[in-house]
Amino acid sequence: MAKLTFRTDLCKGCGLCVDFCPKGVLVLAKDKINKKGHHPVEAAYPEKCIACAFCATMCPDCIITVEK
Amino acid sequence: MVVFEKPKALADVSMHYCPGCTHGIVHRLVAEVLDELGIEGKTVGVAPVGCSVMAYNYFNCDMVEAAHGRAPAVATGLKRAMPDRVIFTYQGDGDLASIGTAETVHAAARNENITIIFINNAIYGMTGGQMAPTSLPGQVTQTSPYGRDTSHCGFPVKVCEMLSQLDGPEYLERVAVNNVKNVKNAKKAIKKAFENQLAGKGFSLVEVVSSCPTNWGMTPKKALEWIDEKMIPYYPLGVYKDRTAAKEQGGE
Amino acid sequence: MTDKVLMKGNEALAEAAIMAGCRHYFGYPITPQTEVAAYMAKRMPKIGGTFLQAESEIAAINMVYGVASAGFRVMTSSSSPGIALKSEGLSYLAGADLPALVINVQRGGPGLGGIQPSQSDYFQATKAGGHGDFRMIVLAPASVQEMADLTVKGFDLADKYRMTSMILADGTMGQMMEPVSLNYGEPTKYDKSWAVTGTECARPHNIVNSLFLQPDELEKFNFIRYERYKQIEENETMYEEYMMEDAEICVVAFGISARVAKNAIVQARAEGIKVGMIRPITLWPFPKAPMLKASEKVHTFISVEMSMGQMIEDIELAIRCRRPVKLCNRVGGMIPSPDQVYASIVETAKEGGAQ
């Protein structure tokens, strides 16, 4: 089972992880605002994650840890 | 099992870059290479003037902040004084290809045994989006509001092509960080650029075609697409010089 | 090297730098200091040091910045137009609190000027070495021996106070040959725990930097730096007094001008004129105290300079304009003659302090 961890407070809400996720796991949480004032990423469908780490590869702020 | 985590050489701080700016990706790649080669403790990095001026806060190795464009000269001093240390510079296009052209060309000509990470995003970011030496013909910037007119301000500088004409440099490669495949290739090139230094091979420069969503006036995603549509056709990716590979091929 | 040897000023300076532990030299050819580079080009490879001819003076000073960041003794040399190019780097060295030695073997200016000796970079060296608030320790040799001694001193002061020392010489000092004794002990070691030598993953990273975007932080570092400058003014000011005990006229001159002035003073003394000289050896810090003291007895000061009247302003400030200060000068690469200085002294004696 893949596991995603986010350093949520460092997220700038750029959405590149969402764009590059091939399985539609991630969304920007429109109902949340982090310390930086952004809608941070969260895993809406974690069960779909295949731990490809495309999200983390494209994250400019290195906030994602991927485990499986 | 951890598939992906923050490299140790990357400081655990929030970077000041705009949302979606690919500087962060390239910082991470450099840090991953420092980790993988086990050289963080013997590396000294040189930060430029420009958006990445505060790179000194983002790497855990020792860091020096250089005057605008002078990073290759500062790196030369560091390397000559400490040949057993790993010295890299991290520079943008205004820094490396405009105000620091002379320092870049001559460090390359001397085959100075340093590693240069060169971010080409075709614009001056820190000062708010002015025309860079690498801005594309027709590109609208704050100081080319009607589009870069080549009859007025000339043509972009293609750094890898230019330096490849010199006998000096060991390794020149242009990569991009606009998709997963390109990021992986960029990592390989950056790793090679550090390995070359460890092997004493000399001047290695990796030009990274990058995005600037804020000053390009695009979403982060659109900016990465623009790299494919506009930047890469003008700045083709690939190896522009690899003396070791050329020698090996010549020997076959 | 305890015996005296005959050496050119530029070469004595270069050898003294090596004896002071300098193993890294970066420069760019420019008359009249090229002997320094040529000497280093010969010597450095033999002692495991670095000689590198940079692509420009700008590159050279930034190579110096790199070596200084790593905590090693390092120097560059140039002449007036080249020092102007280095001024960016001088400001960064100051902003990052890095020690370095910079040699200016001055030539006539402004612009490309000429290649003959001059002292017209006085302002540049003592007041405007680059942008921002900073000082350099400015040492003015007046003999080949001092070219060597002040080089060693310059490295020590640079390390002690973490700043740039500049040797402000001129074409004559660089080119003239005199017997010198180069006899220095082991170079003093200074704490350089701030240097970027690699963390070995055993300490937090060091950062050499002059950028402080928070104004209160930048202000704080400026204040700290100027506290250090105050200590230097108190402890490191150097000058020579010559025949000042009963002097009524005080000549102020440095470098080659001081040597010329000495001859004129001897001649004037033979005529019964009570004249002496204060020769600043450090131009910054400027020897203000002895001049202020002298102003109690002296009726007139004469500033002998190879410039259009630059040091004269510091003399006036030092004596708080209590006495007239006359200018006796040549420029453009010309050197004042002893006769010219003598004539100025005689004229001043006749005036007796009346303006």
Short mmCIF file of C-alpha atoms in Angstrom, two decimals, chain B:
data_model
loop_
_atom_site.label_atom_id
_atom_site.label_comp_id
_atom_site.label_asym_id
_atom_site.label_seq_id
_atom_site.Cartn_x
_atom_site.Cartn_y
_atom_site.Cartn_z
CA MET B 1 10.03 1.47 1.92
CA VAL B 2 10.74 5.07 1.11
CA VAL B 3 10.39 5.71 -2.61
CA PHE B 4 10.97 9.43 -2.43
CA GLU B 5 11.99 11.89 0.29
CA LYS B 6 13.72 15.18 0.71
CA PRO B 7 17.47 14.80 0.20
CA LYS B 8 19.59 15.49 3.29
CA ALA B 9 21.73 18.11 1.55
CA LEU B 10 18.63 20.22 0.96
CA ALA B 11 17.92 22.46 3.95
CA ASP B 12 14.68 21.91 5.79
CA VAL B 13 13.35 25.41 5.14
CA SER B 14 10.74 27.04 2.98
CA MET B 15 12.26 28.38 -0.22
CA HIS B 16 11.30 31.89 -1.29
CA TYR B 17 10.55 30.93 -4.90
CA CYS B 18 7.14 31.64 -6.42
CA PRO B 19 4.59 28.81 -6.61
CA GLY B 20 5.47 26.46 -9.45
CA CYS B 21 8.96 27.86 -10.01
CA THR B 22 11.26 25.09 -11.13
CA HIS B 23 14.28 26.44 -9.24
CA GLY B 24 13.08 24.22 -6.40
CA ILE B 25 13.22 21.12 -8.57
CA VAL B 26 16.78 21.86 -9.67
CA HIS B 27 17.86 22.62 -6.10
CA ARG B 28 16.51 19.24 -5.10
CA LEU B 29 18.32 17.48 -7.94
CA VAL B 30 21.63 19.05 -6.91
CA ALA B 31 21.00 18.03 -3.29
CA GLU B 32 20.11 14.47 -4.35
CA VAL B 33 23.40 14.25 -6.24
CA LEU B 34 25.35 15.56 -3.22
CA ASP B 35 23.65 12.83 -1.14
CA GLU B 36 24.20 10.05 -3.64
CA LEU B 37 27.87 10.89 -4.14
CA GLY B 38 28.33 11.42 -0.40
CA ILE B 39 30.00 14.78 -0.93
CA GLU B 40 27.88 17.25 1.03
CA GLY B 41 30.61 17.63 3.65
CA LYS B 42 33.31 18.48 1.15
CA THR B 43 31.28 20.67 -1.16
CA VAL B 44 31.21 24.45 -1.35
CA GLY B 45 28.46 26.02 -3.45
CA VAL B 46 28.44 29.48 -4.95
CA ALA B 47 25.15 31.37 -5.21
CA PRO B 48 24.62 34.07 -7.84
CA VAL B 49 22.72 37.33 -7.93
CA GLY B 50 19.19 36.90 -9.19
CA CYS B 51 16.26 34.78 -8.07
CA SER B 52 18.55 32.10 -6.70
CA VAL B 53 20.64 34.58 -4.69
CA MET B 54 19.43 32.99 -1.49
CA ALA B 55 20.38 29.49 -2.59
CA TYR B 56 22.97 29.76 0.18
CA ASN B 57 20.15 29.15 2.63
CA TYR B 58 18.85 26.07 0.83
CA PHE B 59 21.88 23.81 0.67
CA ASN B 60 23.41 22.33 3.79
CA CYS B 61 26.93 22.42 2.40
CA ASP B 62 29.13 25.50 2.89
CA MET B 63 28.02 28.34 0.65
CA VAL B 64 29.38 31.60 -0.75
CA GLU B 65 27.31 34.39 -2.23
CA ALA B 66 29.08 35.95 -5.22
CA ALA B 67 28.78 39.31 -6.95
CA HIS B 68 26.54 39.39 -10.04
CA GLY B 69 28.02 37.18 -12.76
CA ARG B 70 31.26 36.48 -10.89
CA ALA B 71 30.43 33.04 -9.54
CA PRO B 72 32.79 31.20 -11.94
CA ALA B 73 35.67 33.45 -10.83
CA VAL B 74 34.80 32.93 -7.15
CA ALA B 75 34.55 29.19 -7.79
CA THR B 76 37.95 29.32 -9.52
CA GLY B 77 39.48 30.84 -6.40
CA LEU B 78 37.82 28.26 -4.16
CA LYS B 79 38.88 25.33 -6.33
CA ARG B 80 42.45 26.54 -6.77
CA ALA B 81 42.80 26.98 -3.02
CA MET B 82 41.09 23.67 -2.20
CA PRO B 83 41.56 21.20 -5.07
CA ASP B 84 40.18 18.36 -2.94
CA ARG B 85 36.86 20.12 -2.37
CA VAL B 86 33.88 19.98 -4.72
CA ILE B 87 32.91 23.43 -5.97
CA PHE B 88 29.71 24.23 -7.83
CA THR B 89 27.98 27.39 -8.92
CA TYR B 90 24.26 27.83 -9.38
CA GLN B 91 23.49 30.70 -11.74
CA GLY B 92 20.66 32.16 -13.74
CA ASP B 93 20.71 33.47 -17.30
CA GLY B 94 21.21 37.14 -16.46
CA ASP B 95 24.04 36.24 -14.13
CA LEU B 96 25.82 33.70 -16.31
CA ALA B 97 25.01 34.76 -19.87
CA SER B 98 24.88 38.55 -19.58
CA ILE B 99 26.85 40.27 -16.86
CA GLY B 100 29.06 37.24 -16.23
CA THR B 101 29.73 36.16 -19.81
CA ALA B 102 33.46 36.80 -19.55
CA GLU B 103 33.81 34.82 -16.32
CA THR B 104 31.80 31.95 -17.82
CA VAL B 105 33.70 31.81 -21.10
CA HIS B 106 37.11 31.97 -19.46
CA ALA B 107 36.38 29.43 -16.75
CA ALA B 108 35.28 27.14 -19.59
CA ALA B 109 38.34 27.97 -21.68
CA ARG B 110 40.60 27.12 -18.71
CA ASN B 111 38.67 23.89 -18.21
CA GLU B 112 38.40 24.95 -14.59
CA ASN B 113 37.53 21.83 -12.62
CA ILE B 114 34.17 23.10 -11.36
CA THR B 115 30.51 22.29 -11.90
CA ILE B 116 28.06 24.92 -13.11
CA ILE B 117 24.30 24.59 -12.90
CA PHE B 118 22.86 27.16 -15.28
CA ILE B 119 19.17 28.01 -15.09
CA ASN B 120 17.81 29.31 -18.39
CA ASN B 121 14.28 30.62 -17.93
CA ALA B 122 14.54 33.36 -20.56
CA ILE B 123 13.84 36.21 -18.15
CA TYR B 124 15.13 38.25 -15.22
CA GLY B 125 13.03 36.98 -12.36
CA MET B 126 14.24 38.76 -9.23
CA THR B 127 13.96 42.25 -10.69
CA GLY B 128 10.49 41.57 -11.98
CA GLY B 129 10.57 40.16 -15.48
CA GLN B 130 12.95 42.07 -17.74
CA MET B 131 14.44 40.82 -21.00
CA ALA B 132 17.25 38.32 -20.47
CA PRO B 133 20.10 37.45 -22.83
CA THR B 134 18.15 34.25 -23.38
CA SER B 135 14.70 35.80 -23.93
CA LEU B 136 13.24 34.43 -27.14
CA PRO B 137 12.73 36.56 -30.27
CA GLY B 138 9.34 38.18 -29.92
CA GLN B 139 9.10 37.41 -26.20
CA VAL B 140 7.23 40.06 -24.27
CA THR B 141 8.95 41.20 -21.09
CA GLN B 142 8.89 44.35 -19.00
CA THR B 143 11.78 45.81 -21.03
CA SER B 144 10.65 44.36 -24.36
CA PRO B 145 6.98 45.29 -24.04
CA TYR B 146 6.40 44.97 -27.81
CA GLY B 147 8.24 41.66 -27.95
CA ARG B 148 11.98 41.13 -28.30
CA ASP B 149 12.87 42.85 -31.55
CA THR B 150 16.03 41.19 -32.84
CA SER B 151 16.75 44.09 -35.20
CA HIS B 152 16.95 46.33 -32.14
CA CYS B 153 18.45 44.20 -29.37
CA GLY B 154 19.86 41.21 -31.16
CA PHE B 155 19.47 37.52 -30.65
CA PRO B 156 19.45 35.23 -27.63
CA VAL B 157 22.71 33.76 -26.39
CA LYS B 158 22.84 29.99 -26.73
CA VAL B 159 25.30 29.17 -24.00
CA CYS B 160 25.94 25.48 -24.67
CA GLU B 161 26.39 26.06 -28.41
CA MET B 162 28.71 29.00 -27.75
CA LEU B 163 30.89 27.23 -25.18
CA SER B 164 31.04 24.07 -27.30
CA GLN B 165 33.24 25.99 -29.73
CA LEU B 166 35.97 26.17 -27.10
CA ASP B 167 38.59 23.47 -26.72
CA GLY B 168 38.51 23.87 -22.94
CA PRO B 169 35.30 22.53 -21.46
CA GLU B 170 34.86 18.87 -20.58
CA TYR B 171 31.13 18.57 -20.60
CA LEU B 172 28.17 20.70 -21.72
CA GLU B 173 24.62 19.48 -21.71
CA ARG B 174 21.24 21.14 -21.99
CA VAL B 175 18.33 19.58 -20.15
CA ALA B 176 14.85 20.69 -19.08
CA VAL B 177 12.69 20.16 -16.01
CA ASN B 178 9.23 20.45 -17.52
CA ASN B 179 8.13 16.82 -17.16
CA VAL B 180 9.07 13.69 -15.24
CA LYS B 181 11.23 12.23 -17.99
CA ASN B 182 13.13 15.47 -18.48
CA VAL B 183 13.65 15.88 -14.73
CA LYS B 184 15.16 12.38 -14.60
CA ASN B 185 17.48 13.24 -17.49
CA ALA B 186 18.39 16.50 -15.80
CA LYS B 187 19.37 14.58 -12.69
CA LYS B 188 21.63 12.30 -14.71
CA ALA B 189 23.34 15.25 -16.34
CA ILE B 190 23.83 17.05 -13.01
CA LYS B 191 25.26 13.89 -11.47
CA LYS B 192 27.66 13.49 -14.35
CA ALA B 193 28.74 17.11 -14.00
CA PHE B 194 29.71 16.43 -10.38
CA GLU B 195 31.30 13.07 -11.15
CA ASN B 196 33.44 14.75 -13.78
CA GLN B 197 34.78 17.12 -11.16
CA LEU B 198 35.51 14.26 -8.76
CA ALA B 199 37.40 12.52 -11.56
CA GLY B 200 39.36 15.70 -12.24
CA LYS B 201 38.00 16.00 -15.76
CA GLY B 202 37.25 19.69 -15.63
CA PHE B 203 34.62 22.25 -16.53
CA SER B 204 31.13 20.78 -16.62
CA LEU B 205 28.07 22.91 -17.24
CA VAL B 206 24.47 21.78 -17.25
CA GLU B 207 22.03 24.25 -18.75
CA VAL B 208 18.57 23.65 -17.34
CA VAL B 209 15.68 25.03 -19.37
CA SER B 210 13.31 26.18 -16.64
CA SER B 211 10.08 28.03 -16.17
CA CYS B 212 9.14 31.35 -14.60
CA PRO B 213 5.35 31.22 -14.31
CA THR B 214 5.10 34.55 -12.49
CA ASN B 215 7.03 36.65 -14.98
CA TRP B 216 5.89 34.71 -18.03
CA GLY B 217 2.35 35.41 -16.84
CA MET B 218 1.28 31.77 -16.98
CA THR B 219 0.02 29.09 -14.66
CA PRO B 220 2.75 26.70 -13.50
CA LYS B 221 1.34 24.01 -15.77
CA LYS B 222 1.04 26.29 -18.81
CA ALA B 223 4.61 27.47 -18.22
CA LEU B 224 5.90 23.90 -18.42
CA GLU B 225 3.98 23.43 -21.67
CA TRP B 226 5.50 26.64 -23.02
CA ILE B 227 8.93 25.09 -22.45
CA ASP B 228 7.97 22.33 -24.88
CA GLU B 229 6.29 24.66 -27.33
CA LYS B 230 8.72 27.57 -27.43
CA MET B 231 11.87 27.08 -25.39
CA ILE B 232 13.07 23.65 -26.45
CA PRO B 233 12.65 24.32 -30.20
CA TYR B 234 14.99 27.31 -29.74
CA TYR B 235 17.21 25.65 -27.16
CA PRO B 236 17.44 22.01 -28.26
CA LEU B 237 18.20 19.58 -25.46
CA GLY B 238 21.21 17.31 -25.62
CA VAL B 239 24.92 16.91 -25.03
CA TYR B 240 26.91 19.69 -26.67
CA LYS B 241 30.32 18.54 -25.56
CA ASP B 242 31.61 15.47 -23.82
CA ARG B 243 35.32 15.18 -24.29
CA THR B 244 35.63 11.87 -22.49
CA ALA B 245 32.89 10.29 -24.60
CA ALA B 246 34.41 11.78 -27.76
CA LYS B 247 37.81 10.32 -26.84
CA GLU B 248 36.32 6.92 -26.16
CA GLN B 249 34.47 6.95 -29.45
CA GLY B 250 37.59 8.15 -31.24
CA GLY B 251 39.49 5.20 -29.77
CA GLU B 252 37.03 2.64 -31.02
#
